[in-house]
Amino acid sequence: MSSPGETIEAHGVRILAPLNLASTMPDHASLLFSRNLTNFLEAFSEEGAFQLDLEDEIQAGCLITRGGEIVHPRTLEAVAENKEGPAS
């Protein structure tokens, strides 16, 4: 239905057939990553100041260490497994 390098409309649907789709992706990927990172970091700030809310599931789940101790459950498991050595 489509031809390389053309955009057509069929039955109310726009069909894109770009010649080099991969070349358009880096810009979109960078924009998406920067937007996600900005939104993620803004969740940790209030009025421009960093605020850690351990009642927030996302923030608590991102915390790996606190006060010099590992507090993240999966990280604790991985460290414990590493200390035990490889499984036989």
Short mmCIF file of N, CA and C in Angstrom, two decimals:
data_model
loop_
_atom_site.label_atom_id
_atom_site.label_comp_id
_atom_site.label_asym_id
_atom_site.label_seq_id
_atom_site.Cartn_x
_atom_site.Cartn_y
_atom_site.Cartn_z
N MET A 1 0.82 -1.19 0.00
CA MET A 1 0.00 0.00 0.00
C MET A 1 0.87 1.26 0.00
N SER A 2 2.00 1.22 0.70
CA SER A 2 2.86 2.40 0.73
C SER A 2 4.08 2.17 -0.15
N SER A 3 4.74 3.26 -0.48
CA SER A 3 5.98 3.19 -1.25
C SER A 3 7.08 3.83 -0.44
N PRO A 4 8.30 3.31 -0.54
CA PRO A 4 9.42 3.87 0.22
C PRO A 4 9.56 5.38 0.00
N GLY A 5 9.70 6.09 1.10
CA GLY A 5 9.90 7.53 1.05
C GLY A 5 8.62 8.34 0.94
N GLU A 6 7.48 7.67 0.93
CA GLU A 6 6.21 8.38 0.78
C GLU A 6 5.34 8.25 2.03
N THR A 7 4.47 9.22 2.19
CA THR A 7 3.45 9.18 3.23
C THR A 7 2.12 9.22 2.51
N ILE A 8 1.26 8.25 2.81
CA ILE A 8 -0.06 8.22 2.18
C ILE A 8 -1.13 8.14 3.25
N GLU A 9 -2.36 8.40 2.81
CA GLU A 9 -3.49 8.22 3.70
C GLU A 9 -4.43 7.22 3.06
N ALA A 10 -4.81 6.21 3.85
CA ALA A 10 -5.73 5.20 3.34
C ALA A 10 -6.76 4.88 4.41
N HIS A 11 -8.01 5.03 4.06
CA HIS A 11 -9.11 4.73 4.98
C HIS A 11 -8.97 5.51 6.29
N GLY A 12 -8.52 6.76 6.19
CA GLY A 12 -8.39 7.62 7.37
C GLY A 12 -7.16 7.35 8.21
N VAL A 13 -6.25 6.52 7.71
CA VAL A 13 -5.02 6.20 8.44
C VAL A 13 -3.83 6.72 7.66
N ARG A 14 -2.97 7.46 8.31
CA ARG A 14 -1.75 7.95 7.67
C ARG A 14 -0.68 6.86 7.77
N ILE A 15 -0.10 6.51 6.64
CA ILE A 15 0.93 5.48 6.57
C ILE A 15 2.24 6.13 6.15
N LEU A 16 3.23 6.03 7.03
CA LEU A 16 4.54 6.61 6.77
C LEU A 16 5.49 5.51 6.32
N ALA A 17 6.32 5.82 5.33
CA ALA A 17 7.32 4.86 4.87
C ALA A 17 8.64 5.60 4.64
N PRO A 18 9.23 6.12 5.73
CA PRO A 18 10.47 6.88 5.56
C PRO A 18 11.60 5.98 5.06
N LEU A 19 12.53 6.60 4.34
CA LEU A 19 13.65 5.84 3.80
C LEU A 19 14.66 5.45 4.87
N ASN A 20 14.87 6.34 5.84
CA ASN A 20 15.88 6.07 6.87
C ASN A 20 15.28 6.37 8.24
N LEU A 21 14.41 5.51 8.69
CA LEU A 21 13.72 5.71 9.97
C LEU A 21 14.69 5.82 11.13
N ALA A 22 15.74 5.02 11.12
CA ALA A 22 16.70 5.01 12.23
C ALA A 22 17.35 6.38 12.43
N SER A 23 17.53 7.14 11.37
CA SER A 23 18.18 8.45 11.51
C SER A 23 17.31 9.45 12.24
N THR A 24 16.00 9.20 12.32
CA THR A 24 15.11 10.13 13.02
C THR A 24 14.97 9.79 14.50
N MET A 25 15.43 8.63 14.92
CA MET A 25 15.22 8.18 16.29
C MET A 25 16.08 8.85 17.35
N PRO A 26 17.37 9.13 17.11
CA PRO A 26 18.19 9.69 18.18
C PRO A 26 17.61 10.97 18.78
N ASP A 27 17.08 11.86 17.95
CA ASP A 27 16.49 13.10 18.48
C ASP A 27 15.33 12.79 19.40
N HIS A 28 14.45 11.91 18.96
CA HIS A 28 13.27 11.57 19.77
C HIS A 28 13.68 10.85 21.05
N ALA A 29 14.63 9.96 20.95
CA ALA A 29 15.09 9.23 22.13
C ALA A 29 15.71 10.18 23.14
N SER A 30 16.50 11.14 22.67
CA SER A 30 17.13 12.10 23.57
C SER A 30 16.09 12.98 24.24
N LEU A 31 15.10 13.43 23.48
CA LEU A 31 14.04 14.26 24.06
C LEU A 31 13.25 13.48 25.10
N LEU A 32 12.91 12.24 24.78
CA LEU A 32 12.15 11.41 25.72
C LEU A 32 12.95 11.15 26.98
N PHE A 33 14.23 10.81 26.83
CA PHE A 33 15.07 10.55 27.99
C PHE A 33 15.19 11.80 28.85
N SER A 34 15.42 12.96 28.24
CA SER A 34 15.57 14.18 29.03
C SER A 34 14.27 14.54 29.75
N ARG A 35 13.13 14.32 29.09
CA ARG A 35 11.85 14.62 29.73
C ARG A 35 11.62 13.67 30.91
N ASN A 36 11.91 12.38 30.71
CA ASN A 36 11.74 11.41 31.79
C ASN A 36 12.66 11.71 32.97
N LEU A 37 13.91 12.05 32.67
CA LEU A 37 14.86 12.36 33.73
C LEU A 37 14.45 13.62 34.49
N THR A 38 14.00 14.64 33.77
CA THR A 38 13.53 15.87 34.42
C THR A 38 12.35 15.58 35.34
N ASN A 39 11.37 14.84 34.84
CA ASN A 39 10.20 14.52 35.67
C ASN A 39 10.59 13.69 36.89
N PHE A 40 11.51 12.76 36.70
CA PHE A 40 11.98 11.93 37.81
C PHE A 40 12.64 12.79 38.88
N LEU A 41 13.55 13.68 38.47
CA LEU A 41 14.26 14.51 39.44
C LEU A 41 13.34 15.53 40.11
N GLU A 42 12.36 16.04 39.36
CA GLU A 42 11.41 16.99 39.96
C GLU A 42 10.57 16.34 41.05
N ALA A 43 10.39 15.03 40.99
CA ALA A 43 9.64 14.32 42.03
C ALA A 43 10.38 14.36 43.36
N PHE A 44 11.68 14.62 43.33
CA PHE A 44 12.50 14.66 44.54
C PHE A 44 12.70 16.08 45.05
N SER A 45 12.07 17.05 44.41
CA SER A 45 12.29 18.43 44.85
C SER A 45 10.98 19.12 45.17
N GLU A 46 11.08 20.01 46.11
CA GLU A 46 9.93 20.84 46.47
C GLU A 46 10.44 22.27 46.56
N GLU A 47 9.84 23.13 45.76
CA GLU A 47 10.26 24.53 45.70
C GLU A 47 11.75 24.64 45.37
N GLY A 48 12.24 23.77 44.48
CA GLY A 48 13.61 23.84 44.02
C GLY A 48 14.65 23.22 44.93
N ALA A 49 14.23 22.70 46.08
CA ALA A 49 15.17 22.09 47.03
C ALA A 49 14.95 20.58 47.06
N PHE A 50 16.03 19.82 47.15
CA PHE A 50 15.95 18.37 47.20
C PHE A 50 15.26 17.94 48.49
N GLN A 51 14.22 17.13 48.36
CA GLN A 51 13.48 16.62 49.51
C GLN A 51 13.27 15.12 49.31
N LEU A 52 13.78 14.31 50.21
CA LEU A 52 13.59 12.87 50.12
C LEU A 52 12.40 12.47 50.98
N ASP A 53 11.38 11.90 50.35
CA ASP A 53 10.17 11.47 51.04
C ASP A 53 10.14 9.95 51.04
N LEU A 54 10.52 9.33 52.15
CA LEU A 54 10.58 7.88 52.21
C LEU A 54 9.20 7.23 52.25
N GLU A 55 8.15 8.03 52.39
CA GLU A 55 6.79 7.51 52.32
C GLU A 55 6.36 7.33 50.86
N ASP A 56 7.07 7.99 49.95
CA ASP A 56 6.79 7.88 48.52
C ASP A 56 7.41 6.59 48.00
N GLU A 57 6.59 5.73 47.41
CA GLU A 57 7.05 4.41 46.96
C GLU A 57 8.19 4.50 45.95
N ILE A 58 8.09 5.43 45.02
CA ILE A 58 9.14 5.57 44.00
C ILE A 58 10.43 6.05 44.62
N GLN A 59 10.36 7.07 45.45
CA GLN A 59 11.57 7.60 46.07
C GLN A 59 12.21 6.56 46.99
N ALA A 60 11.41 5.89 47.78
CA ALA A 60 11.95 4.87 48.69
C ALA A 60 12.58 3.73 47.90
N GLY A 61 11.98 3.37 46.77
CA GLY A 61 12.51 2.30 45.95
C GLY A 61 13.80 2.65 45.24
N CYS A 62 14.09 3.94 45.12
CA CYS A 62 15.32 4.39 44.46
C CYS A 62 16.49 4.52 45.43
N LEU A 63 16.20 4.51 46.69
CA LEU A 63 17.24 4.71 47.70
C LEU A 63 18.03 3.42 47.89
N ILE A 64 19.33 3.49 47.64
CA ILE A 64 20.19 2.31 47.76
C ILE A 64 20.86 2.27 49.13
N THR A 65 21.43 3.41 49.55
CA THR A 65 22.10 3.46 50.86
C THR A 65 21.58 4.65 51.65
N ARG A 66 21.70 4.53 52.96
CA ARG A 66 21.34 5.64 53.84
C ARG A 66 22.16 5.50 55.11
N GLY A 67 22.83 6.57 55.49
CA GLY A 67 23.65 6.56 56.69
C GLY A 67 24.78 5.54 56.61
N GLY A 68 25.28 5.30 55.41
CA GLY A 68 26.39 4.36 55.25
C GLY A 68 25.98 2.90 55.18
N GLU A 69 24.69 2.63 55.22
CA GLU A 69 24.19 1.25 55.19
C GLU A 69 23.36 1.02 53.93
N ILE A 70 23.40 -0.18 53.40
CA ILE A 70 22.55 -0.53 52.27
C ILE A 70 21.14 -0.75 52.79
N VAL A 71 20.17 -0.05 52.19
CA VAL A 71 18.78 -0.16 52.63
C VAL A 71 17.86 -0.73 51.54
N HIS A 72 18.35 -0.85 50.33
CA HIS A 72 17.55 -1.36 49.22
C HIS A 72 17.52 -2.89 49.28
N PRO A 73 16.34 -3.50 49.41
CA PRO A 73 16.23 -4.94 49.62
C PRO A 73 16.93 -5.80 48.56
N ARG A 74 16.75 -5.49 47.29
CA ARG A 74 17.37 -6.33 46.24
C ARG A 74 18.87 -6.16 46.22
N THR A 75 19.34 -4.96 46.55
CA THR A 75 20.79 -4.74 46.62
C THR A 75 21.37 -5.52 47.79
N LEU A 76 20.66 -5.52 48.92
CA LEU A 76 21.10 -6.32 50.07
C LEU A 76 21.21 -7.80 49.70
N GLU A 77 20.21 -8.32 48.97
CA GLU A 77 20.23 -9.72 48.53
C GLU A 77 21.43 -9.99 47.63
N ALA A 78 21.68 -9.09 46.69
CA ALA A 78 22.79 -9.28 45.75
C ALA A 78 24.13 -9.27 46.47
N VAL A 79 24.28 -8.37 47.43
CA VAL A 79 25.52 -8.31 48.20
C VAL A 79 25.69 -9.58 49.02
N ALA A 80 24.61 -10.05 49.64
CA ALA A 80 24.68 -11.27 50.44
C ALA A 80 25.04 -12.48 49.57
N GLU A 81 24.44 -12.58 48.39
CA GLU A 81 24.75 -13.68 47.47
C GLU A 81 26.20 -13.61 47.03
N ASN A 82 26.70 -12.42 46.78
CA ASN A 82 28.08 -12.24 46.34
C ASN A 82 29.06 -12.67 47.43
N LYS A 83 28.71 -12.38 48.68
CA LYS A 83 29.58 -12.76 49.81
C LYS A 83 29.60 -14.27 50.00
N GLU A 84 28.47 -14.94 49.69
CA GLU A 84 28.37 -16.39 49.84
C GLU A 84 29.15 -17.12 48.75
N GLY A 85 29.42 -16.45 47.67
CA GLY A 85 30.12 -17.08 46.55
C GLY A 85 29.15 -17.62 45.53
N PRO A 86 29.68 -18.11 44.42
CA PRO A 86 28.80 -18.62 43.36
C PRO A 86 28.05 -19.87 43.80
N ALA A 87 26.84 -19.99 43.30
CA ALA A 87 26.03 -21.18 43.60
C ALA A 87 26.60 -22.38 42.87
N SER A 88 26.58 -23.54 43.50
CA SER A 88 27.15 -24.75 42.88
C SER A 88 26.12 -25.44 42.04
#
